[in-house]
PDB file of C-alpha atoms in Angstrom:
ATOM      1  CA  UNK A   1      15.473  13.705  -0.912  1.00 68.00           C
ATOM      2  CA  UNK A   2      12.517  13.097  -2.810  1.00 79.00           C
ATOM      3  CA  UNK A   3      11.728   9.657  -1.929  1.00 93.00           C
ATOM      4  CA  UNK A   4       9.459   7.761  -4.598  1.00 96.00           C
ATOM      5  CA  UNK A   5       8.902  10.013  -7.646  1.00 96.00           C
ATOM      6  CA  UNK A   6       6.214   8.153 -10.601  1.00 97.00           C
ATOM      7  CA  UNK A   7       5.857   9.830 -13.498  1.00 96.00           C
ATOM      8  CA  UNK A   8       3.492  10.546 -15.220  1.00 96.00           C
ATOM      9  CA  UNK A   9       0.497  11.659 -12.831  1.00 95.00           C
ATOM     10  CA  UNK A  10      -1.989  11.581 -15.467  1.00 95.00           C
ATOM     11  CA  UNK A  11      -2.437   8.974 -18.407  1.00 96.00           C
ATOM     12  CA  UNK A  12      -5.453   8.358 -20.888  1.00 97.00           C
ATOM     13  CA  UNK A  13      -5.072   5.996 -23.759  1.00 96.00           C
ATOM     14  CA  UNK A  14      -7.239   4.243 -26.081  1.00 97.00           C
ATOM     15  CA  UNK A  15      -7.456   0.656 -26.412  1.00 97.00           C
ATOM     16  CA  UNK A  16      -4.211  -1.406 -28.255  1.00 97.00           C
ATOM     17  CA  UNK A  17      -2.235   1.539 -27.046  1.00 97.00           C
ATOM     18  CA  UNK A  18       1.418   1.032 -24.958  1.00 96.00           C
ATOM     19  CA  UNK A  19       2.864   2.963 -22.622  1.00 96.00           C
ATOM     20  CA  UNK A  20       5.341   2.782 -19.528  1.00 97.00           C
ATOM     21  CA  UNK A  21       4.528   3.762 -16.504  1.00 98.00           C
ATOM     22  CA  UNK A  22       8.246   5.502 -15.327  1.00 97.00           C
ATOM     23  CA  UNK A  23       9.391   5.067 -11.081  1.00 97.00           C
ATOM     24  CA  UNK A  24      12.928   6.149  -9.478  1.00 97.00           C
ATOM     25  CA  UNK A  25      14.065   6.300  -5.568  1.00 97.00           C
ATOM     26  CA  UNK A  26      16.675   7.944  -4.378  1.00 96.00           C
ATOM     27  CA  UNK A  27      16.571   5.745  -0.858  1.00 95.00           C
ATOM     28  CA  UNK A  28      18.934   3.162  -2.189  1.00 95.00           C
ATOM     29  CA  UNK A  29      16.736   0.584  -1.503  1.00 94.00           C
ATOM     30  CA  UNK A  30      17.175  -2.875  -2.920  1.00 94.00           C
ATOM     31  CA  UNK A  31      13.241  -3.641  -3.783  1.00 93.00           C
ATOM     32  CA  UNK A  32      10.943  -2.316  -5.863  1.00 95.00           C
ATOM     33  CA  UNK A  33       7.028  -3.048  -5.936  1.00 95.00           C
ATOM     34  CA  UNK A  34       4.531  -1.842  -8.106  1.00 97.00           C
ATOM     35  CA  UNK A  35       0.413  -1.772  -7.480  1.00 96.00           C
ATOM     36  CA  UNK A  36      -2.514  -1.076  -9.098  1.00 96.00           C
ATOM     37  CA  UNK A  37      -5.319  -0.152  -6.764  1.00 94.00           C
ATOM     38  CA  UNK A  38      -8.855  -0.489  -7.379  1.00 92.00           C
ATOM     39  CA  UNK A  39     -12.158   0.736  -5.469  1.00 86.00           C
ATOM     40  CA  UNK A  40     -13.104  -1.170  -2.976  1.00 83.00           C
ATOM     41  CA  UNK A  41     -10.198  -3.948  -3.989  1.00 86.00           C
ATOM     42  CA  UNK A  42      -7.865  -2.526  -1.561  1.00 87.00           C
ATOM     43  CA  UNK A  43      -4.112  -2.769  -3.568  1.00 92.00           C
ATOM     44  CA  UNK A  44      -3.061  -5.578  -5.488  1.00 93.00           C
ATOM     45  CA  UNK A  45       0.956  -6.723  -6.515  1.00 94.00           C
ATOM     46  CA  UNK A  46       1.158  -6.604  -9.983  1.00 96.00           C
ATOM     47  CA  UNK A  47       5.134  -6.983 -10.252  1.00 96.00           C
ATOM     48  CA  UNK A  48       8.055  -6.869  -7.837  1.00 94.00           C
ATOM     49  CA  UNK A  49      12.031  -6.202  -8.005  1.00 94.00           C
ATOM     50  CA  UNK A  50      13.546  -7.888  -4.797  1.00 91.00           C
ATOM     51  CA  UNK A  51      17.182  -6.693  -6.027  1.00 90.00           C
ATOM     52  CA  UNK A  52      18.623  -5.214  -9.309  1.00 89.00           C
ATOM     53  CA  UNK A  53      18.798  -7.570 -12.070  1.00 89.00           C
ATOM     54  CA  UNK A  54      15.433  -9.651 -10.788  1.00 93.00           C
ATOM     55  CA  UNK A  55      11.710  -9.240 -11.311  1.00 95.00           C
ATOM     56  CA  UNK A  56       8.899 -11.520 -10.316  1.00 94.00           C
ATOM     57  CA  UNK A  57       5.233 -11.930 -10.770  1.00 95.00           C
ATOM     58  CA  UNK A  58       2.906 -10.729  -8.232  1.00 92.00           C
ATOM     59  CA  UNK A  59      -0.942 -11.540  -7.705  1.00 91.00           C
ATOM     60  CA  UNK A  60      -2.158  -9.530 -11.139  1.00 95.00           C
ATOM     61  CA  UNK A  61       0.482  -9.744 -13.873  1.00 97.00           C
ATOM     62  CA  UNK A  62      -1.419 -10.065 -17.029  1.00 96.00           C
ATOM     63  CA  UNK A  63      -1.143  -7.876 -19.342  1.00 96.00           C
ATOM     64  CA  UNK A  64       2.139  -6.248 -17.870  1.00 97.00           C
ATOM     65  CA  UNK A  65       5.960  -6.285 -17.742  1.00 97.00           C
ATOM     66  CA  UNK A  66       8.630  -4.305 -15.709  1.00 97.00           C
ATOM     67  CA  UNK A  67      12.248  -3.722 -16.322  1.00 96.00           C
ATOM     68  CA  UNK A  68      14.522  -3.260 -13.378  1.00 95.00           C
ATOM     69  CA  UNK A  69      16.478  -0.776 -15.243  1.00 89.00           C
ATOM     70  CA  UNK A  70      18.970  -0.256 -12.353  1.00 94.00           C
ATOM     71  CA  UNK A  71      18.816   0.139  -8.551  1.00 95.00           C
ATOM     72  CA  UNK A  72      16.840   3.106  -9.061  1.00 96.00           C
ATOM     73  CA  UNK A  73      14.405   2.445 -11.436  1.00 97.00           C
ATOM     74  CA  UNK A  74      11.567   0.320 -12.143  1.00 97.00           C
ATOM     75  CA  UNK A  75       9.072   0.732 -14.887  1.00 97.00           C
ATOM     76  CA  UNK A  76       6.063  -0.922 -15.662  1.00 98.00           C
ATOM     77  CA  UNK A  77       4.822  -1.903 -19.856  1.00 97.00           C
ATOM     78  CA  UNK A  78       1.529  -1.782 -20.803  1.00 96.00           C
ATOM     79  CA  UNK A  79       1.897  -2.954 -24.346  1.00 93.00           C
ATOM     80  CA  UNK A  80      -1.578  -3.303 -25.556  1.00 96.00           C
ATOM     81  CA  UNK A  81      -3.747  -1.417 -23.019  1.00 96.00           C
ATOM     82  CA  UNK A  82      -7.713  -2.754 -22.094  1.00 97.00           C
ATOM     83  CA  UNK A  83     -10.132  -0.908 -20.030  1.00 97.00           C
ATOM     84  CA  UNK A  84     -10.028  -3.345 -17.791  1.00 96.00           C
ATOM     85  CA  UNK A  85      -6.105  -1.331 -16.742  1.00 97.00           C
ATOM     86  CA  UNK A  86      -8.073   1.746 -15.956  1.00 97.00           C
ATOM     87  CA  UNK A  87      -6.677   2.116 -12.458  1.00 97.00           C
ATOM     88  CA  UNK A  88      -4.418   4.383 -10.303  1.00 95.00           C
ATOM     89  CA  UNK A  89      -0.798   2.548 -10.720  1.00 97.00           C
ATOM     90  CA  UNK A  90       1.432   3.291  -7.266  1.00 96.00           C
ATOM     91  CA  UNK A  91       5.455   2.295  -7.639  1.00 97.00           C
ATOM     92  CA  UNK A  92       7.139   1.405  -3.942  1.00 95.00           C
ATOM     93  CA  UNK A  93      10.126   1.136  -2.742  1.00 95.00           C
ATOM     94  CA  UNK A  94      11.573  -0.761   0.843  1.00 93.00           C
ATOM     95  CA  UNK A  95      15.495  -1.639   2.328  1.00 90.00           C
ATOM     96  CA  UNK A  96      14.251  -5.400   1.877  1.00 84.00           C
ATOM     97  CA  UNK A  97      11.896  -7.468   0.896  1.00 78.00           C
ATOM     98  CA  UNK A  98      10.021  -8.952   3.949  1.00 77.00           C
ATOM     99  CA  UNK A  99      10.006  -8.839   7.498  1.00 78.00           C
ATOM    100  CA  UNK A 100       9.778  -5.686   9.080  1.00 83.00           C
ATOM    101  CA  UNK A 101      10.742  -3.898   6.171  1.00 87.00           C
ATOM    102  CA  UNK A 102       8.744  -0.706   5.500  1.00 90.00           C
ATOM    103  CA  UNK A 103       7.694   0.466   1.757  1.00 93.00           C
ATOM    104  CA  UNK A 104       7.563   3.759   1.024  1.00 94.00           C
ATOM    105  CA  UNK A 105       5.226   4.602  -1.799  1.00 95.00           C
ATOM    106  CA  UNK A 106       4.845   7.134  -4.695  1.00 95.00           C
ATOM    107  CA  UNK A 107       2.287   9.766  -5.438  1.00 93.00           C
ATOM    108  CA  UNK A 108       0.488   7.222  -8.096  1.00 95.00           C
ATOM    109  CA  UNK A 109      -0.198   7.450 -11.914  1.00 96.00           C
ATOM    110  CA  UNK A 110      -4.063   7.771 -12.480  1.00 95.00           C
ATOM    111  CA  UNK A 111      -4.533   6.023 -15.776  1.00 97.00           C
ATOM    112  CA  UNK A 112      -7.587   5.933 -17.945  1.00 97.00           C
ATOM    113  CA  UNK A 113      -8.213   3.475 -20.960  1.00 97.00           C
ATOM    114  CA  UNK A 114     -10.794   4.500 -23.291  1.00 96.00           C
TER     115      UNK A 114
ATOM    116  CA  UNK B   1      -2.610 -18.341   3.153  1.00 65.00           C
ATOM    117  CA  UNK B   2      -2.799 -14.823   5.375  1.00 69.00           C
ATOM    118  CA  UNK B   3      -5.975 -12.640   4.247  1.00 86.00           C
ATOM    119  CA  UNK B   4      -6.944  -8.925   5.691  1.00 91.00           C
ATOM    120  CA  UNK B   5     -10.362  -7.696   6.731  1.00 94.00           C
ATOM    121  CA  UNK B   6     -11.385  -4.147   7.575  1.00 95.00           C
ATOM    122  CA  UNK B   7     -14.773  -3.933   8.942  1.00 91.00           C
ATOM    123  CA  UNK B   8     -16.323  -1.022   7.448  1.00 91.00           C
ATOM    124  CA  UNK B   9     -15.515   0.653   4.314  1.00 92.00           C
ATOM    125  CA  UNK B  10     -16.634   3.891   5.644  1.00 96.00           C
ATOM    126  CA  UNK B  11     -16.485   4.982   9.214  1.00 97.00           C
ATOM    127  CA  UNK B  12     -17.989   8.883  10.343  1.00 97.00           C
ATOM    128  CA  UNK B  13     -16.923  10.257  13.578  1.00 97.00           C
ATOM    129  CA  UNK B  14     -17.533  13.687  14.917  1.00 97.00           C
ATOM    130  CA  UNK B  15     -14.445  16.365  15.612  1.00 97.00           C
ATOM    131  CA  UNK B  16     -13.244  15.259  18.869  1.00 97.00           C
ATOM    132  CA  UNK B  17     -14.475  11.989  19.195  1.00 97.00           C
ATOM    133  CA  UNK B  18     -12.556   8.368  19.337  1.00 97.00           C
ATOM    134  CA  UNK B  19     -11.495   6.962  15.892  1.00 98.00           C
ATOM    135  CA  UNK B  20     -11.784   3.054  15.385  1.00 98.00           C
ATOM    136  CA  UNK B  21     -10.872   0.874  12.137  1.00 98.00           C
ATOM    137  CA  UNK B  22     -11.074  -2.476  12.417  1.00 97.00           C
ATOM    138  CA  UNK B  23      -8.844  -5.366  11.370  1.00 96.00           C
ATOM    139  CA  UNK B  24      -8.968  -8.707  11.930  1.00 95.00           C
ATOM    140  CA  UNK B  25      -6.413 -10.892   9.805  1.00 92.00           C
ATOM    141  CA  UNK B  26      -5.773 -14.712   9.029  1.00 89.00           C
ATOM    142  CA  UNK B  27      -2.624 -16.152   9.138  1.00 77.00           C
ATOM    143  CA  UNK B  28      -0.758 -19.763   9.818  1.00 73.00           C
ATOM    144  CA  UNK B  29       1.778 -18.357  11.350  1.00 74.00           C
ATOM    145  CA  UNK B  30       2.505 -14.983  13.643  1.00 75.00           C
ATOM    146  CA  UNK B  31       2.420 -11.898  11.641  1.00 85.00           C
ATOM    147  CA  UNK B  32       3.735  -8.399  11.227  1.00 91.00           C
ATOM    148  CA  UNK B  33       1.073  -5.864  10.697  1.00 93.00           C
ATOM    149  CA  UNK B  34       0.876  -2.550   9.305  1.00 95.00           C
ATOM    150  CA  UNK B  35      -1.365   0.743   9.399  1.00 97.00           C
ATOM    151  CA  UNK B  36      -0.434   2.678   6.316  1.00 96.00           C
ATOM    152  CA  UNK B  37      -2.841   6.122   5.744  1.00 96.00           C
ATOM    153  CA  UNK B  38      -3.981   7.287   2.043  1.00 94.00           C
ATOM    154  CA  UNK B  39      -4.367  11.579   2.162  1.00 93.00           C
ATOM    155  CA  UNK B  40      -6.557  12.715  -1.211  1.00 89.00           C
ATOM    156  CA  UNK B  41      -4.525  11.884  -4.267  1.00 85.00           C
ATOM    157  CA  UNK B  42      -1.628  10.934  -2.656  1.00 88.00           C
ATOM    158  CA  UNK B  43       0.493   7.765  -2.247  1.00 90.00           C
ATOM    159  CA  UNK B  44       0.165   5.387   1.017  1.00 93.00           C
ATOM    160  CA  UNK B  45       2.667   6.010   4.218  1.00 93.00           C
ATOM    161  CA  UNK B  46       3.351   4.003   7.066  1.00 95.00           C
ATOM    162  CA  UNK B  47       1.478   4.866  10.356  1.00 96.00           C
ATOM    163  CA  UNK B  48       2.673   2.429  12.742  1.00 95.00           C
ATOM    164  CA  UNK B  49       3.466  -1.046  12.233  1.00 93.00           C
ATOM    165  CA  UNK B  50       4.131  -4.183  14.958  1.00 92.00           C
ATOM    166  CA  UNK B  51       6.956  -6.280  14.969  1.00 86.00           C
ATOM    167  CA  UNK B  52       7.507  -7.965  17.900  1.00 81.00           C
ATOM    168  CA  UNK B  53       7.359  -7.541  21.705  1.00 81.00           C
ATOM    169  CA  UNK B  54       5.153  -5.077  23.189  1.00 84.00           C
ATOM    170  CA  UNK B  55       1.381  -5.034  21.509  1.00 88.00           C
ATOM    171  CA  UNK B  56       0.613  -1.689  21.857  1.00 94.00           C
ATOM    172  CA  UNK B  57       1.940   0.355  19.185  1.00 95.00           C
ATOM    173  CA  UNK B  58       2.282   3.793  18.899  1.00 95.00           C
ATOM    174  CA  UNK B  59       2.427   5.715  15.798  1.00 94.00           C
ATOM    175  CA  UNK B  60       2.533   9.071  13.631  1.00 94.00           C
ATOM    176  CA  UNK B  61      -0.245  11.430  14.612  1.00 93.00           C
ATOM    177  CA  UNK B  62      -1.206  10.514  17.817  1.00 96.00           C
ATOM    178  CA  UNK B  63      -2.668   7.099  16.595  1.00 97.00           C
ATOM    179  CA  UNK B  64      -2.207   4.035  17.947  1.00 97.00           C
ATOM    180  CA  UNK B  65      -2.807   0.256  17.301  1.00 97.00           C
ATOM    181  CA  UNK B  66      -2.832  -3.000  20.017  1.00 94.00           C
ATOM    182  CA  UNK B  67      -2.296  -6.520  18.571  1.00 92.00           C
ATOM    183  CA  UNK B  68      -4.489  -9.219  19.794  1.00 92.00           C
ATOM    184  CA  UNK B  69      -3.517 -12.833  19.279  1.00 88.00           C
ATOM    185  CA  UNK B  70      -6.318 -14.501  20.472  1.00 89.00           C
ATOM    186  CA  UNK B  71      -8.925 -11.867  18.617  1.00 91.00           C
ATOM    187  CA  UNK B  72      -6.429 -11.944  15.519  1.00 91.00           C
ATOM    188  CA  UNK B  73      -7.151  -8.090  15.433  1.00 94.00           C
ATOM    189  CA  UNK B  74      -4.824  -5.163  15.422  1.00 95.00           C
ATOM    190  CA  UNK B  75      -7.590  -2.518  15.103  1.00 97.00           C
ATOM    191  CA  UNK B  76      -6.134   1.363  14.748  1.00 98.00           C
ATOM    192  CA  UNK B  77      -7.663   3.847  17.334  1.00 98.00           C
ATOM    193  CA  UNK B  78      -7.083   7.904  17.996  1.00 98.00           C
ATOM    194  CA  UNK B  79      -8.689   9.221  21.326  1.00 97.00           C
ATOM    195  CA  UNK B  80     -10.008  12.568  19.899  1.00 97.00           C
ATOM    196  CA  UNK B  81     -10.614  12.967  16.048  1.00 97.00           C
ATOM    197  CA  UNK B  82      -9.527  15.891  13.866  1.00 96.00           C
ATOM    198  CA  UNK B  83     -10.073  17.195  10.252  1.00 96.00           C
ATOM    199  CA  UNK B  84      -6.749  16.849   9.467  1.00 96.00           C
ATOM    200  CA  UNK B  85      -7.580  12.442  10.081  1.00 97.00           C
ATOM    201  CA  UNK B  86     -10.278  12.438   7.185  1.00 97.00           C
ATOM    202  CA  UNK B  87      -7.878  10.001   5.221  1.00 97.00           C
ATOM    203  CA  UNK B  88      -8.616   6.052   3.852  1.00 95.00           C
ATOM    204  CA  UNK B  89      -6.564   3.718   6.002  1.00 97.00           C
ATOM    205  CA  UNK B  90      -5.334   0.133   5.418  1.00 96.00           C
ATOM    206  CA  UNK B  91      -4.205  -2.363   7.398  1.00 96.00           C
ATOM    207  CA  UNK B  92      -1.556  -4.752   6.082  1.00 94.00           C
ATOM    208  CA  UNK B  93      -0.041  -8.665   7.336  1.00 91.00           C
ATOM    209  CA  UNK B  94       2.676 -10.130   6.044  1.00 87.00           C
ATOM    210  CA  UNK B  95       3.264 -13.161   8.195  1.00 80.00           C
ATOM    211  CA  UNK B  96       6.633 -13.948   9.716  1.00 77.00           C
ATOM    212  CA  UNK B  97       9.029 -15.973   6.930  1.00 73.00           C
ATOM    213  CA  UNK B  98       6.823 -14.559   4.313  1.00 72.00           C
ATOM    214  CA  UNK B  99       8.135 -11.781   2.025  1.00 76.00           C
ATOM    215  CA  UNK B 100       4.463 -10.780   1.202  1.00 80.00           C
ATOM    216  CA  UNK B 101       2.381  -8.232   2.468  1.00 88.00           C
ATOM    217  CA  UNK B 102      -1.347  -8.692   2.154  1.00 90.00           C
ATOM    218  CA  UNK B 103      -3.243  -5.129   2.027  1.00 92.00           C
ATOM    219  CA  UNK B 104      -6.925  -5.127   3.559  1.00 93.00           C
ATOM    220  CA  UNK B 105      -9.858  -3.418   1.226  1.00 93.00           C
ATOM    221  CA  UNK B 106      -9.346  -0.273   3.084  1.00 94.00           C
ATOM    222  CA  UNK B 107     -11.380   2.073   5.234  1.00 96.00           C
ATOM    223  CA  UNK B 108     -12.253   5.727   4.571  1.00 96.00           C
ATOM    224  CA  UNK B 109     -12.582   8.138   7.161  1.00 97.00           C
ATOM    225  CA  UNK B 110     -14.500  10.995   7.343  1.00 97.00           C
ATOM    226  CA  UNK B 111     -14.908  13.774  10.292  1.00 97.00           C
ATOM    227  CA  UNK B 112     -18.053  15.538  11.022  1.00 97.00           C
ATOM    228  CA  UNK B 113     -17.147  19.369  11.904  1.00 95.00           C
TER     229      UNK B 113
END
């Protein structure tokens, strides 16, 4: 059982480049988060899955999209990366999508844009 | 709207000593709240978290957290510090109805051998 597994751990791109960020649970939970998290900025929602087949914005979309691919996976496009995306990029997963409902969270993807 | 605030961005204890993190949060209506703990270059997990009924909640480690309506605080608190606690901590609301959870700015901790 390996939880939340992101991949990969390390990115650095230069600017105009696109890449997806890759994110798979094996909890068969039904939503799917992902983060970016910033010093002192605490963690902000970029996108989240709250079943298969459905995405929705979060707090910091711009300059991202996610594909629900199926109940496992959830990856996250940068298609024309800017510095301002340097940030470490955490995918989570939880049973549901409010309440009491925990997330668990992956290791994180540390990305760098030159 | 619910917001977070942790008071302090870095908090210093000594080995052996009590651990506090504060957090005070905002919200219309009654909340659940969260502790989640960040280890170096790792991803978050969940310390304790409060749902409803009793306010003192125990959690993973020996740490524990006591919700306050009338302070609006659920601050985080371990009687004796260890190394093994040196960690950045968050606090997190997501208010009852309301599928999203709000994370605080976090706190690092650091112990002092």
């Amino acid at each position: 059982n390996a939880g939340v597994t992101q991949t990969p751990k390390f990115q650095v791109l230069k600017t105009g480049q696109s890449m997806t960020l890759q994110c798979a649970q094996d909890m068969n939970h039904n939503s799917m988060y992902w983060y970016r998290q910033d010093p002192g900025m605490g963690l902000r929602l970029i996108y989240y899955s709250a079943s298969e087949g459905t995405t929705d914005k979060g707090e910091v979309p711009n300059g991202y999209n996610v594909s629900r691919l199926n109940k496992r996976e959830f990856s996250l496009r940068l298609e024309s990366a800017a510095p301002s995306q340097t940030s470490v990029y955490f995918c989570a997963s939880s049973e549901g999508l409010g309440g009491t409902d925990t997330q668990y969270f992956g290791p994180g993807t540390r990305l760098t844009v030159l | 709207a619910q917001s977070v605030t942790q008071l302090g961005s870095h908090v210093s204890v000594s080995e052996g000593a009590l651990v506090l993190l504060r957090c005070n949060y905002s919200s219309s209506v009654p909340p659940y709240l969260f502790w989640y703990v960040q280890y170096p270059n790792q991803g978050l997990q969940l310390l304790l978290k409060y749902t409803t009924g009793a306010t003192l909640v125990k959690g993973i480690n020996g740490f524990e957290a006591e919700f306050k309506k009338s302070e609006t605080s659920f601050h985080l608190t371990k009687p004796s510090a260890h190394m093994s606690d040196a960690a950045e901590y968050f606090c997190a609301v997501r208010p009852f109805g309301n599928e999203k959870l709000t994370f605080g700015t976090g706190t690092r901790l650091t112990i002092i051998p």
